[in-house]
PDB file of N, CA and C in Angstrom:
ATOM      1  N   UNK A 828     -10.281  -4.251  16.999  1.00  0.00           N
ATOM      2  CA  UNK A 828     -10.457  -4.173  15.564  1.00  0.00           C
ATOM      3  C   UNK A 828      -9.116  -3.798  14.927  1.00  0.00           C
ATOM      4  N   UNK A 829      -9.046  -4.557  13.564  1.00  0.00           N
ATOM      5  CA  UNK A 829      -7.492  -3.929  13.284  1.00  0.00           C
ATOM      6  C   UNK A 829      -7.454  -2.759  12.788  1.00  0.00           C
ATOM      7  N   UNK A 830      -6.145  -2.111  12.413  1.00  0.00           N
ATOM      8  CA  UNK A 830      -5.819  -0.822  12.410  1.00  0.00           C
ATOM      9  C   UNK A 830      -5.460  -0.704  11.126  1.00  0.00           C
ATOM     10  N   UNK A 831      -5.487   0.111  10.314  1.00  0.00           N
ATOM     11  CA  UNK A 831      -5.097   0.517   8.993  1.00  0.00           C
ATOM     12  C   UNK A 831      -3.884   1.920   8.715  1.00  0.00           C
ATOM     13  N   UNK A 832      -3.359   1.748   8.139  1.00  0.00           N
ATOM     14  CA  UNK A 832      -2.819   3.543   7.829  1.00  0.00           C
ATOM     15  C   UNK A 832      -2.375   3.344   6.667  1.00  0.00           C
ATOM     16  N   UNK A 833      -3.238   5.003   6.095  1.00  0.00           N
ATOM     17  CA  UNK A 833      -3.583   5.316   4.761  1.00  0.00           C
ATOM     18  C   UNK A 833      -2.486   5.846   4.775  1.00  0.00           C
ATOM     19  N   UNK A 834      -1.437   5.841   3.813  1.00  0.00           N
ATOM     20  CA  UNK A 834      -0.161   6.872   3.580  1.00  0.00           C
ATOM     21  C   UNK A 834      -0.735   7.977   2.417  1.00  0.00           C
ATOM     22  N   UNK A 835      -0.877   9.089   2.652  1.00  0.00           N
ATOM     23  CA  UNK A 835      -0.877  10.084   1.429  1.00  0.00           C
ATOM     24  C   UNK A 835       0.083  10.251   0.441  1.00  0.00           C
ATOM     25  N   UNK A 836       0.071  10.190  -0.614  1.00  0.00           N
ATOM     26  CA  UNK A 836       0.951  10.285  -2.004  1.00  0.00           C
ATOM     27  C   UNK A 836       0.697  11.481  -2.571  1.00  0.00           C
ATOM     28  N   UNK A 837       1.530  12.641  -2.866  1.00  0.00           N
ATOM     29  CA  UNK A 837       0.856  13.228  -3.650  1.00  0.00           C
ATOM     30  C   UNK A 837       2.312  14.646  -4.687  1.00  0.00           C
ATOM     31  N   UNK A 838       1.848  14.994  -5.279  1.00  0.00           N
ATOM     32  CA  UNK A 838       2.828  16.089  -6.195  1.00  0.00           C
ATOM     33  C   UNK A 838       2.298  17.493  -5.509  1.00  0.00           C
ATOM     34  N   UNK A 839       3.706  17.472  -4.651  1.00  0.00           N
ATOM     35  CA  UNK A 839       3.712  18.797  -4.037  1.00  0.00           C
ATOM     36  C   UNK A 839       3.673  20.056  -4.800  1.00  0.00           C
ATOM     37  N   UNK A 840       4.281  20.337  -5.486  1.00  0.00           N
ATOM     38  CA  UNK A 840       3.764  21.374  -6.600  1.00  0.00           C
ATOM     39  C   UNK A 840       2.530  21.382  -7.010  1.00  0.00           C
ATOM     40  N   UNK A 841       1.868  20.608  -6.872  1.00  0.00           N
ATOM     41  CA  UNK A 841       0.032  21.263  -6.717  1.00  0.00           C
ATOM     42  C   UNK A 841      -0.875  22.203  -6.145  1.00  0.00           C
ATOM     43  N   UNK A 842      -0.261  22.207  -4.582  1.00  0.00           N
ATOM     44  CA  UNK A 842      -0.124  22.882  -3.802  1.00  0.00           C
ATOM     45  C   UNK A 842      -0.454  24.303  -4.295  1.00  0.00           C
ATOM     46  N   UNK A 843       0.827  24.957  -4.348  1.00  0.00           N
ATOM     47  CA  UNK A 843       0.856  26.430  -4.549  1.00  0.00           C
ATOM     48  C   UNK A 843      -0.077  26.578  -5.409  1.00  0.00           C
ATOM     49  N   UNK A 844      -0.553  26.137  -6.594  1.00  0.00           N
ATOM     50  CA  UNK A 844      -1.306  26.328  -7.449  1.00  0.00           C
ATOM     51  C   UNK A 844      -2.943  27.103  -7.572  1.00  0.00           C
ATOM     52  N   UNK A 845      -3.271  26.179  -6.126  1.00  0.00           N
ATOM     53  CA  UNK A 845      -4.183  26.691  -5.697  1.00  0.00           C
ATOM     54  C   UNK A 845      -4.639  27.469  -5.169  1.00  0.00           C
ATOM     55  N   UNK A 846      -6.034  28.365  -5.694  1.00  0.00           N
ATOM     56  CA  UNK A 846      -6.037  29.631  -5.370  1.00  0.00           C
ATOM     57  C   UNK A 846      -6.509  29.796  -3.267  1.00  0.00           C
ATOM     58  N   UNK A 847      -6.639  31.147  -2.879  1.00  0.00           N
ATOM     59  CA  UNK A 847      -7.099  30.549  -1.571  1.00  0.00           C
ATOM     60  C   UNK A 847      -8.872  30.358  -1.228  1.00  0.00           C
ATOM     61  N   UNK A 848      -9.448  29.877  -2.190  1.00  0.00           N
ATOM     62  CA  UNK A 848     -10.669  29.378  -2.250  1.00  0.00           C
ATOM     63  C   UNK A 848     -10.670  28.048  -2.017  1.00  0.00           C
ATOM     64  N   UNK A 849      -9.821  27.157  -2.799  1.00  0.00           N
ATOM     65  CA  UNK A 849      -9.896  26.279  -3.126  1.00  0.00           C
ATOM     66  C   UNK A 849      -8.750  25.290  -2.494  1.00  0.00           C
ATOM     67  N   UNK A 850      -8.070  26.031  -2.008  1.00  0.00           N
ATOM     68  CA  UNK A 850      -7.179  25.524  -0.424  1.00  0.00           C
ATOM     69  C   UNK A 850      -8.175  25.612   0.639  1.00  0.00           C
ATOM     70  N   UNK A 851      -9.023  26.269   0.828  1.00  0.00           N
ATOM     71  CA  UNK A 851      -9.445  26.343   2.470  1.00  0.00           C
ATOM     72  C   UNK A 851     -10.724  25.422   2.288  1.00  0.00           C
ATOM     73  N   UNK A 852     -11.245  25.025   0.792  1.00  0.00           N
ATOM     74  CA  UNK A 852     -12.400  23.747   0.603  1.00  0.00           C
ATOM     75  C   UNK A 852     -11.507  22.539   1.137  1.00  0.00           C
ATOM     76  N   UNK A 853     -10.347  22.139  -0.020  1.00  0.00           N
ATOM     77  CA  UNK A 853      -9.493  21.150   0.238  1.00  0.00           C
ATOM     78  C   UNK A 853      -9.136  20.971   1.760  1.00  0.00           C
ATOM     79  N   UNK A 854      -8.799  21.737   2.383  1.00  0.00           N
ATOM     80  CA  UNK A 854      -8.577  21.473   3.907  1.00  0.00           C
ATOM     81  C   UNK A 854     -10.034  21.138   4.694  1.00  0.00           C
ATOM     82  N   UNK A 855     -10.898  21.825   4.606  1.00  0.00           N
ATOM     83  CA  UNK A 855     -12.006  21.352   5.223  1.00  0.00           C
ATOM     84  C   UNK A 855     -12.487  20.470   4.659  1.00  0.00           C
ATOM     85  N   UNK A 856     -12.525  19.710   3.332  1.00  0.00           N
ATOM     86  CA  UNK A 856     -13.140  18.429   2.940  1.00  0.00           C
ATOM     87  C   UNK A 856     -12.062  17.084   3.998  1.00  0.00           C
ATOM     88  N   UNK A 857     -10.782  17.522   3.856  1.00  0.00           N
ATOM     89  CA  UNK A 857     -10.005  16.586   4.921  1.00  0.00           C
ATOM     90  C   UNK A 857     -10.087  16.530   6.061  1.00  0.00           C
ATOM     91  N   UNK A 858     -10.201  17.775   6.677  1.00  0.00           N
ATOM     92  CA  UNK A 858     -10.496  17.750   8.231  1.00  0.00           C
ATOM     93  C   UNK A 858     -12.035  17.387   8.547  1.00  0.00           C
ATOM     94  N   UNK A 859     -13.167  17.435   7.366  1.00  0.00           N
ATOM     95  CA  UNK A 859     -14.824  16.308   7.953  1.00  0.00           C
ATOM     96  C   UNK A 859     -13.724  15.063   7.593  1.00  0.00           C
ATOM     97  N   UNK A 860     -13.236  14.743   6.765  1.00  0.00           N
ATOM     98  CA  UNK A 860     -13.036  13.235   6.851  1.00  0.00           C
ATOM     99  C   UNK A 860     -12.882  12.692   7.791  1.00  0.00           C
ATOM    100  N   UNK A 861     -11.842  13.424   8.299  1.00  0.00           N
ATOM    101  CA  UNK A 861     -10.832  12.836   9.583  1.00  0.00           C
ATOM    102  C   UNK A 861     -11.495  12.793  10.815  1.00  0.00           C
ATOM    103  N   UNK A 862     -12.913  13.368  10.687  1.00  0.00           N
ATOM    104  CA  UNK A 862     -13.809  13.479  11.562  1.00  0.00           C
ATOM    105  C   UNK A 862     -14.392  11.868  12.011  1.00  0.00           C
ATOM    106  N   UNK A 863     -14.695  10.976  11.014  1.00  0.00           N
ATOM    107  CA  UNK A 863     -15.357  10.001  10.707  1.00  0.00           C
ATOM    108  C   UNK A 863     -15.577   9.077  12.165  1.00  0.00           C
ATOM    109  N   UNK A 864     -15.989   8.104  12.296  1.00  0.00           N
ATOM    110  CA  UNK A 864     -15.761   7.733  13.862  1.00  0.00           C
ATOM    111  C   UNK A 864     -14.936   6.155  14.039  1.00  0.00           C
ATOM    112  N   UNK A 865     -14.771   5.860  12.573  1.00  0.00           N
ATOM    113  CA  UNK A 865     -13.796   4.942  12.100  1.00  0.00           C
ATOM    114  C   UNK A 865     -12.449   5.080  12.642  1.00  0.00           C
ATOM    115  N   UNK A 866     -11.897   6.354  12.130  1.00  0.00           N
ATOM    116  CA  UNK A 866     -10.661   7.252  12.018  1.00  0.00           C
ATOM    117  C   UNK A 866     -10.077   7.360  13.161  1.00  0.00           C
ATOM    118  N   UNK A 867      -8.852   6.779  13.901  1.00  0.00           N
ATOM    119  CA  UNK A 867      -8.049   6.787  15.055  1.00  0.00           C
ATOM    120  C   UNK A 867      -7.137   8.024  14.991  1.00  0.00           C
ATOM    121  N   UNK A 868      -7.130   8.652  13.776  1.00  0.00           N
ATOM    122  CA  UNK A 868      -5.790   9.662  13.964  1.00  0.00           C
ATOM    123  C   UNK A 868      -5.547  10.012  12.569  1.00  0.00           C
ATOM    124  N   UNK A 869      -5.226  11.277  12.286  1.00  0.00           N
ATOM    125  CA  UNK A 869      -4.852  11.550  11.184  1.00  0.00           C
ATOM    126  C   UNK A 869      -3.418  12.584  10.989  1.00  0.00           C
ATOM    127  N   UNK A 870      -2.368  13.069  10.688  1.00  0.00           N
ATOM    128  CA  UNK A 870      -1.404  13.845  10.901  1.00  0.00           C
ATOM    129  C   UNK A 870      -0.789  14.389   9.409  1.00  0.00           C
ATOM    130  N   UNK A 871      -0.868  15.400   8.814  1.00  0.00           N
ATOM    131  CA  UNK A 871       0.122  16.157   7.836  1.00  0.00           C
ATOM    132  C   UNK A 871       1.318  16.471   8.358  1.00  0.00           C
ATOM    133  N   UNK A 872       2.419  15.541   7.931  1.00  0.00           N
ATOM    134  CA  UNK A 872       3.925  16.158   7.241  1.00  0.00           C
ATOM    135  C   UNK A 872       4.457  17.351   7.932  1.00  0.00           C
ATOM    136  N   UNK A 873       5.377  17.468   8.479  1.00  0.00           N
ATOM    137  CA  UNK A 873       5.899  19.086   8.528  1.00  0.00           C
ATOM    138  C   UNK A 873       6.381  18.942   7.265  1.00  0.00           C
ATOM    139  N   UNK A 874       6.981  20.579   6.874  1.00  0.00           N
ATOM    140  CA  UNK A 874       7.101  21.138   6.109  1.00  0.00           C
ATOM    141  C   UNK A 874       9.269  21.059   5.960  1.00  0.00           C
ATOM    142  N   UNK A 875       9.516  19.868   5.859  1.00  0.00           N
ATOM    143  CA  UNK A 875      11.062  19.574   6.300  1.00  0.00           C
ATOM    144  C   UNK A 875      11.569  18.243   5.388  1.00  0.00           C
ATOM    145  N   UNK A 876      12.384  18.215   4.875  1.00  0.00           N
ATOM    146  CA  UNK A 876      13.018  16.723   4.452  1.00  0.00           C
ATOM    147  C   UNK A 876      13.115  16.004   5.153  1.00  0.00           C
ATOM    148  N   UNK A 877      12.982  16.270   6.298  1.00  0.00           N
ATOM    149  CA  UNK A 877      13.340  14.781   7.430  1.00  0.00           C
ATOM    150  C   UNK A 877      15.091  14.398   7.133  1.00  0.00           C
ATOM    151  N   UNK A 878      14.936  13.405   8.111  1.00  0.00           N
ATOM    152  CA  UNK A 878      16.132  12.532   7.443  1.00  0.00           C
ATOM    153  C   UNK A 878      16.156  11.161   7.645  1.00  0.00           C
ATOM    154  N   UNK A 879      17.253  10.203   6.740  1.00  0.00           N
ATOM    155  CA  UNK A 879      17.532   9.295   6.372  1.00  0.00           C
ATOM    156  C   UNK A 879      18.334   8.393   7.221  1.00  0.00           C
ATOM    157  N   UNK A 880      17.833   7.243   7.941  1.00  0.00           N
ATOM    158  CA  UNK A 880      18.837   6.536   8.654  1.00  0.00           C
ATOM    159  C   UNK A 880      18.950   5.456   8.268  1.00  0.00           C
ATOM    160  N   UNK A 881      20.359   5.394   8.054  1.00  0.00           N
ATOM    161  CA  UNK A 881      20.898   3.545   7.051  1.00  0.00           C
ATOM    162  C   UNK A 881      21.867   3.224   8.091  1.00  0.00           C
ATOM    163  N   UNK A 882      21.896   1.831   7.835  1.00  0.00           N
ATOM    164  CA  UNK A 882      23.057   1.202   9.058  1.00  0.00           C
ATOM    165  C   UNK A 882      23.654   0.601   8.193  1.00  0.00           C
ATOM    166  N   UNK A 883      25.227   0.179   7.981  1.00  0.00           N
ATOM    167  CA  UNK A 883      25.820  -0.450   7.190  1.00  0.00           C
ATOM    168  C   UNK A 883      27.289  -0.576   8.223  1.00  0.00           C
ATOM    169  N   UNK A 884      27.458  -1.984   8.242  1.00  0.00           N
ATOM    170  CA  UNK A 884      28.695  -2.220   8.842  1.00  0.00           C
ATOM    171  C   UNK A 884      28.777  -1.948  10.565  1.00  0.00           C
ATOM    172  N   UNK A 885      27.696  -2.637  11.617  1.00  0.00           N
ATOM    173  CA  UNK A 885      27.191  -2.142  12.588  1.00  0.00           C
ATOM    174  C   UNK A 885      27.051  -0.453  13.076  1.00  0.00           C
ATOM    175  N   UNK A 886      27.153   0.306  11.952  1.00  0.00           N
ATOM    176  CA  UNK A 886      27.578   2.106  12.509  1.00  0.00           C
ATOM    177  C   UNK A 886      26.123   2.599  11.571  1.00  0.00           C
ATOM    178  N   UNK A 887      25.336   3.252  12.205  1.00  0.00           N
ATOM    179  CA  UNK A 887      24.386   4.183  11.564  1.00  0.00           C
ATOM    180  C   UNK A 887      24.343   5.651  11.502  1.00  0.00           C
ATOM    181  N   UNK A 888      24.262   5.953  10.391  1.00  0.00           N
ATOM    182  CA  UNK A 888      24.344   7.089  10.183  1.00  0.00           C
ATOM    183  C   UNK A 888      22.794   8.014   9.360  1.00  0.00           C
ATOM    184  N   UNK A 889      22.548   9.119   9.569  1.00  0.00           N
ATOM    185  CA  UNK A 889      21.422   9.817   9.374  1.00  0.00           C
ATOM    186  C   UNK A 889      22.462  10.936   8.315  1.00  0.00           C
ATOM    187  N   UNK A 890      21.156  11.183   7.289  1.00  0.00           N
ATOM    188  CA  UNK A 890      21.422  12.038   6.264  1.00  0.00           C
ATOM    189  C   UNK A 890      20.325  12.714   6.182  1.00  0.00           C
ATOM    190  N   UNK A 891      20.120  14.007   5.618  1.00  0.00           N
ATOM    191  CA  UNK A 891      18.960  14.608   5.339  1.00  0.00           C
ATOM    192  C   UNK A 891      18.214  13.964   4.187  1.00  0.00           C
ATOM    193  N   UNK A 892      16.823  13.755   3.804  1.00  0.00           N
ATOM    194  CA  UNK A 892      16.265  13.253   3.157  1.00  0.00           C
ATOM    195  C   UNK A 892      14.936  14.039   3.155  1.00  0.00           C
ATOM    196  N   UNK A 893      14.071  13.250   2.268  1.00  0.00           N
ATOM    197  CA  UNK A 893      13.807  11.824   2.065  1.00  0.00           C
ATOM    198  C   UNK A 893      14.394  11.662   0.736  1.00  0.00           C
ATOM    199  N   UNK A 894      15.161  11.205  -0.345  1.00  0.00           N
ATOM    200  CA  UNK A 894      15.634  10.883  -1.756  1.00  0.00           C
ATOM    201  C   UNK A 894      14.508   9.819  -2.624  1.00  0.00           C
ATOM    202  N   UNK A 895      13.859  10.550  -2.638  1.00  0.00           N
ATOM    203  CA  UNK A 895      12.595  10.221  -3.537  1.00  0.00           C
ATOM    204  C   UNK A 895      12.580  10.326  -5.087  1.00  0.00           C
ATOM    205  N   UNK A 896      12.811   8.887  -5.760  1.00  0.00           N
ATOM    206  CA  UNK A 896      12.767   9.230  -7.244  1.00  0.00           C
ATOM    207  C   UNK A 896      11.431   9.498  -7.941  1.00  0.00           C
ATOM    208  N   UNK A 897      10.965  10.316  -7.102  1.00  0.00           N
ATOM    209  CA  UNK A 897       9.377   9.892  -7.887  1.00  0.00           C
ATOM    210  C   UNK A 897       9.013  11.668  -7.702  1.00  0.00           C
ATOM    211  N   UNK A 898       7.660  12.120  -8.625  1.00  0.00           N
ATOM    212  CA  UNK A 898       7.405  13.215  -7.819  1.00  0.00           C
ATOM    213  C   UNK A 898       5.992  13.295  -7.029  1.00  0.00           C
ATOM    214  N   UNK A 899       6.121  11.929  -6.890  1.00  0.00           N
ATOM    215  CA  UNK A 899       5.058  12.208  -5.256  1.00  0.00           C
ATOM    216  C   UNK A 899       5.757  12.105  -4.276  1.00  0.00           C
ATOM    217  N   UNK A 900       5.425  12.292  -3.444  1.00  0.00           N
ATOM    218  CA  UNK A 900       5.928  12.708  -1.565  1.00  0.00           C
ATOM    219  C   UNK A 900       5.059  12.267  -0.915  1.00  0.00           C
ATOM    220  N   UNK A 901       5.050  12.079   0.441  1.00  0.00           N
ATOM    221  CA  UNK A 901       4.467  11.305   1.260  1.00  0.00           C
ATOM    222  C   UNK A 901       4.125  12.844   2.170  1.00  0.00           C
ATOM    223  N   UNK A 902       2.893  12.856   2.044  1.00  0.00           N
ATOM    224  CA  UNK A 902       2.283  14.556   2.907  1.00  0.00           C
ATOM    225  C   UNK A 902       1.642  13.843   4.037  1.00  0.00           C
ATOM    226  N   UNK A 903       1.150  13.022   4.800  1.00  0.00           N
ATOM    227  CA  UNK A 903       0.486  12.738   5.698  1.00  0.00           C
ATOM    228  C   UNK A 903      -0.094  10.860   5.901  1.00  0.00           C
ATOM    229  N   UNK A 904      -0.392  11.110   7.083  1.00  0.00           N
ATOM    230  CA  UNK A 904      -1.041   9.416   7.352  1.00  0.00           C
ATOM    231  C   UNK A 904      -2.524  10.310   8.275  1.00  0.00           C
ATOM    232  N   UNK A 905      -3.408   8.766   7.826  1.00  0.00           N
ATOM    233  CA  UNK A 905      -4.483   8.628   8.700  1.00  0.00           C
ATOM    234  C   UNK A 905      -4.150   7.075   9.232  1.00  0.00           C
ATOM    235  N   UNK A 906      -4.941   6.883  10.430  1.00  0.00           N
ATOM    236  CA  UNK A 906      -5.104   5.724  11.401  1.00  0.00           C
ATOM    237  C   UNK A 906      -6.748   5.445  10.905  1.00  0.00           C
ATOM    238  N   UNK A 907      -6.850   4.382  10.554  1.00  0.00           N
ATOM    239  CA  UNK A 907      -8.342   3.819  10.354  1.00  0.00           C
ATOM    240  C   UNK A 907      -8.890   2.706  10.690  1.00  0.00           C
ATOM    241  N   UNK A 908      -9.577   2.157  11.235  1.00  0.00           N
ATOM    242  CA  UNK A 908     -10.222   0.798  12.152  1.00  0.00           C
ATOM    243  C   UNK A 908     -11.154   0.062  11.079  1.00  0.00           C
ATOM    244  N   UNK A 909     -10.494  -1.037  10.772  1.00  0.00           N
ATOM    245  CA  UNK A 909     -11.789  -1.612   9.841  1.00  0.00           C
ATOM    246  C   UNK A 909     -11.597  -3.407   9.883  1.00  0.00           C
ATOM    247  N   UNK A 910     -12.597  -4.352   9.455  1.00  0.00           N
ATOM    248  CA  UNK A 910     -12.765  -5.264  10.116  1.00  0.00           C
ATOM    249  C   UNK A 910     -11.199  -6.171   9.355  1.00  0.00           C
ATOM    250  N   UNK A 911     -11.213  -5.865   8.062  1.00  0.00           N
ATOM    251  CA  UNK A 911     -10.670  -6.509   6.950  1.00  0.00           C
ATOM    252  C   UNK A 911     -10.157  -5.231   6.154  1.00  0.00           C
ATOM    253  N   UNK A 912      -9.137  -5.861   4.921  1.00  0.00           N
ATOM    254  CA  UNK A 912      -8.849  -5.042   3.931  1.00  0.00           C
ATOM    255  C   UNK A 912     -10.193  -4.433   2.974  1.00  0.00           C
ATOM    256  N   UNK A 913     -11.383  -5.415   2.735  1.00  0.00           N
ATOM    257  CA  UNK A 913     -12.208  -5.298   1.774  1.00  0.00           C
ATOM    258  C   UNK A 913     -12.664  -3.705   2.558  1.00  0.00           C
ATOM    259  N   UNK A 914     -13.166  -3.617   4.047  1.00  0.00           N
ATOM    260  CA  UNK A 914     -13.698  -2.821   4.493  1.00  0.00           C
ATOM    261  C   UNK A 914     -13.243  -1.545   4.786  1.00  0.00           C
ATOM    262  N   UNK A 915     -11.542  -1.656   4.800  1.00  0.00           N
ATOM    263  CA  UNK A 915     -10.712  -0.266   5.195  1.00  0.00           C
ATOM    264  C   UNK A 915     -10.628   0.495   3.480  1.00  0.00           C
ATOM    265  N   UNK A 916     -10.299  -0.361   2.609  1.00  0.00           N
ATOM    266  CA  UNK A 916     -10.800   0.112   1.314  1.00  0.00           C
ATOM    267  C   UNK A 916     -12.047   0.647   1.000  1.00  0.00           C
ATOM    268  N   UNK A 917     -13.263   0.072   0.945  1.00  0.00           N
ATOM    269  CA  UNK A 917     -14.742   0.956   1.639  1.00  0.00           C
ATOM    270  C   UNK A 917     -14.459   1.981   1.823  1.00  0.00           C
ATOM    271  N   UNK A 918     -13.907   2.064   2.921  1.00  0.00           N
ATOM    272  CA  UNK A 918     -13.640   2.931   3.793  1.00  0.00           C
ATOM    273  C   UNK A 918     -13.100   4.240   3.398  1.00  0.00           C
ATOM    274  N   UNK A 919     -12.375   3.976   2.319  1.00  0.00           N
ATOM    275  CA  UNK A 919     -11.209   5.473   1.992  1.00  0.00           C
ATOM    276  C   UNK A 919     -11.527   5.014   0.952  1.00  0.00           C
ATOM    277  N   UNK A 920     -12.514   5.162  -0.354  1.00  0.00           N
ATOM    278  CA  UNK A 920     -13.046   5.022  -1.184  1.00  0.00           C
ATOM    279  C   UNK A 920     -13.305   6.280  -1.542  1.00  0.00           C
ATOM    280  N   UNK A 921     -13.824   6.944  -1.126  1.00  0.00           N
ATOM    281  CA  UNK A 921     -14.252   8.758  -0.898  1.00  0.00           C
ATOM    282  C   UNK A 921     -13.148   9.810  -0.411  1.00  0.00           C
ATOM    283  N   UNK A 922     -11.859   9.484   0.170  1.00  0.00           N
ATOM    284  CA  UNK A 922     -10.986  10.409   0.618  1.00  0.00           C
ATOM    285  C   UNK A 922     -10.733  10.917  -0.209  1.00  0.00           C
ATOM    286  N   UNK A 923     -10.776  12.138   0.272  1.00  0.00           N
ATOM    287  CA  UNK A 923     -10.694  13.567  -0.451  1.00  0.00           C
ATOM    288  C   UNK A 923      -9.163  13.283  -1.666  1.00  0.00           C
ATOM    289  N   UNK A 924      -8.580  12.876  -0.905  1.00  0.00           N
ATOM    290  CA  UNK A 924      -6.984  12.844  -1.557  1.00  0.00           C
ATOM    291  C   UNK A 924      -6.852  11.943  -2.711  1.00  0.00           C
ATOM    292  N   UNK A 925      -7.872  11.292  -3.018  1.00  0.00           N
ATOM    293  CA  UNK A 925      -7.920  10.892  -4.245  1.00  0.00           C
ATOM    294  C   UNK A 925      -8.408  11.469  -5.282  1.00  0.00           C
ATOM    295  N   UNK A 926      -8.996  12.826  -5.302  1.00  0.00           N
ATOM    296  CA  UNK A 926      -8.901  13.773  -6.452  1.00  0.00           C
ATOM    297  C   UNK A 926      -7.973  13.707  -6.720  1.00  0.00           C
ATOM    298  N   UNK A 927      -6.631  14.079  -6.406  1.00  0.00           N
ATOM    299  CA  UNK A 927      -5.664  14.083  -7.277  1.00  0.00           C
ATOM    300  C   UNK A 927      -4.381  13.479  -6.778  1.00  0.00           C
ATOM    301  N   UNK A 928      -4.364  12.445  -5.615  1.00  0.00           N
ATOM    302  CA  UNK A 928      -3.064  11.955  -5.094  1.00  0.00           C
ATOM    303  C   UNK A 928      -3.710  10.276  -5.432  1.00  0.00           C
ATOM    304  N   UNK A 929      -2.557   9.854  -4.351  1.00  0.00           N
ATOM    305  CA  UNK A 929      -2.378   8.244  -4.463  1.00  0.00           C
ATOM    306  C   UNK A 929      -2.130   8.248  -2.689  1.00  0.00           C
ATOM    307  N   UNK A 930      -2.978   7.045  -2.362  1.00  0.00           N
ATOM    308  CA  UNK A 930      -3.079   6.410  -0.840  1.00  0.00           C
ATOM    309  C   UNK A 930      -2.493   4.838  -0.969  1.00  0.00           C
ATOM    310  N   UNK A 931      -1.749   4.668  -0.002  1.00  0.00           N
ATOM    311  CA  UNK A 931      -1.345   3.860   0.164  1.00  0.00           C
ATOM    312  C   UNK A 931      -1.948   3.253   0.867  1.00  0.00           C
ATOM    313  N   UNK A 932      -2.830   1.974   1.497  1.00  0.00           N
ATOM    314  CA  UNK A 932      -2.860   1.369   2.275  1.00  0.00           C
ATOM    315  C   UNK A 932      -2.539  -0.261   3.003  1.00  0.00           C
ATOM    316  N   UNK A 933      -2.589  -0.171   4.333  1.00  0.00           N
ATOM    317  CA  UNK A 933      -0.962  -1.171   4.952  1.00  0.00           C
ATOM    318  C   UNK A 933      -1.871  -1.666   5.862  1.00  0.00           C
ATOM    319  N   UNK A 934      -2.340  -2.876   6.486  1.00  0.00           N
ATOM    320  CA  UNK A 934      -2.589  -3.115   8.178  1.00  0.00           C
ATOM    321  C   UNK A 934      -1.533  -2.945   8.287  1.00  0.00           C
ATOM    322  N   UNK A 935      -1.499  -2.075   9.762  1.00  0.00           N
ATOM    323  CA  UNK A 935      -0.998  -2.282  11.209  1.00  0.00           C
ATOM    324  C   UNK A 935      -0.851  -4.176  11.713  1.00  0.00           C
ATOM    325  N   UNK A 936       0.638  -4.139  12.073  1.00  0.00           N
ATOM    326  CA  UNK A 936       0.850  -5.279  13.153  1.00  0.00           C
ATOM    327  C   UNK A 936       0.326  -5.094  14.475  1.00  0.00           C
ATOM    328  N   UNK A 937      -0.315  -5.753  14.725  1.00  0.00           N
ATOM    329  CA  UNK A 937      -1.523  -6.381  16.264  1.00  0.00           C
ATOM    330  C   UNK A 937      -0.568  -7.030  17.126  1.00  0.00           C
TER     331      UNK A 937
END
């Protein structure tokens, strides 16, 4: 079956905002999701810029990153199994992270 991955979008400054009631709902509404039997894998972000690798002129070089003009950030991926696009959409129709983020979704190359 093909493979899907949901990219999480979201404004990190939301975050802190929340009191710790309403962080430890938000985490457990994501972790039943990720439960689902659809769901191949799910992973949150460390807490790091990562970094940036560009190649220019056969020599690559890595920079700290990510240089994001936007103020969403990319906090996590899920892995999801669905027959078609119509159905992986279905599918993450209900993810939690659409209260207040943006999901990206991509098939996987087979």
């Amino acid at each position: 079956m093909p493979q899907y991955m949901l990219a999480l979008y979201d404004d990190p400054s939301r975050w802190p905002k929340l009191s710790p009631e309403e962080m430890q709902k938000s985490i457990e509404r994501y972790m039943a999701w990720g439960q689902r039997p659809y769901v191949v894998q799910g992973k949150r972000l460390a807490i790091d810029n990562g970094r940036v690798l560009k190649g220019a002129n056969g020599k690559a070089r890595a920079t700290d990153g990510p240089y994001s003009e936007t103020k969403e950030v990319l906090g996590g991926i899920y892995l999801i199994e669905a027959k078609d696009y119509d159905e992986a959409v279905e599918r993450t129709l209900d993810h939690p992270h659409l209260d207040h983020g943006t999901i990206e979704l991509r098939q996987l190359y087979s």
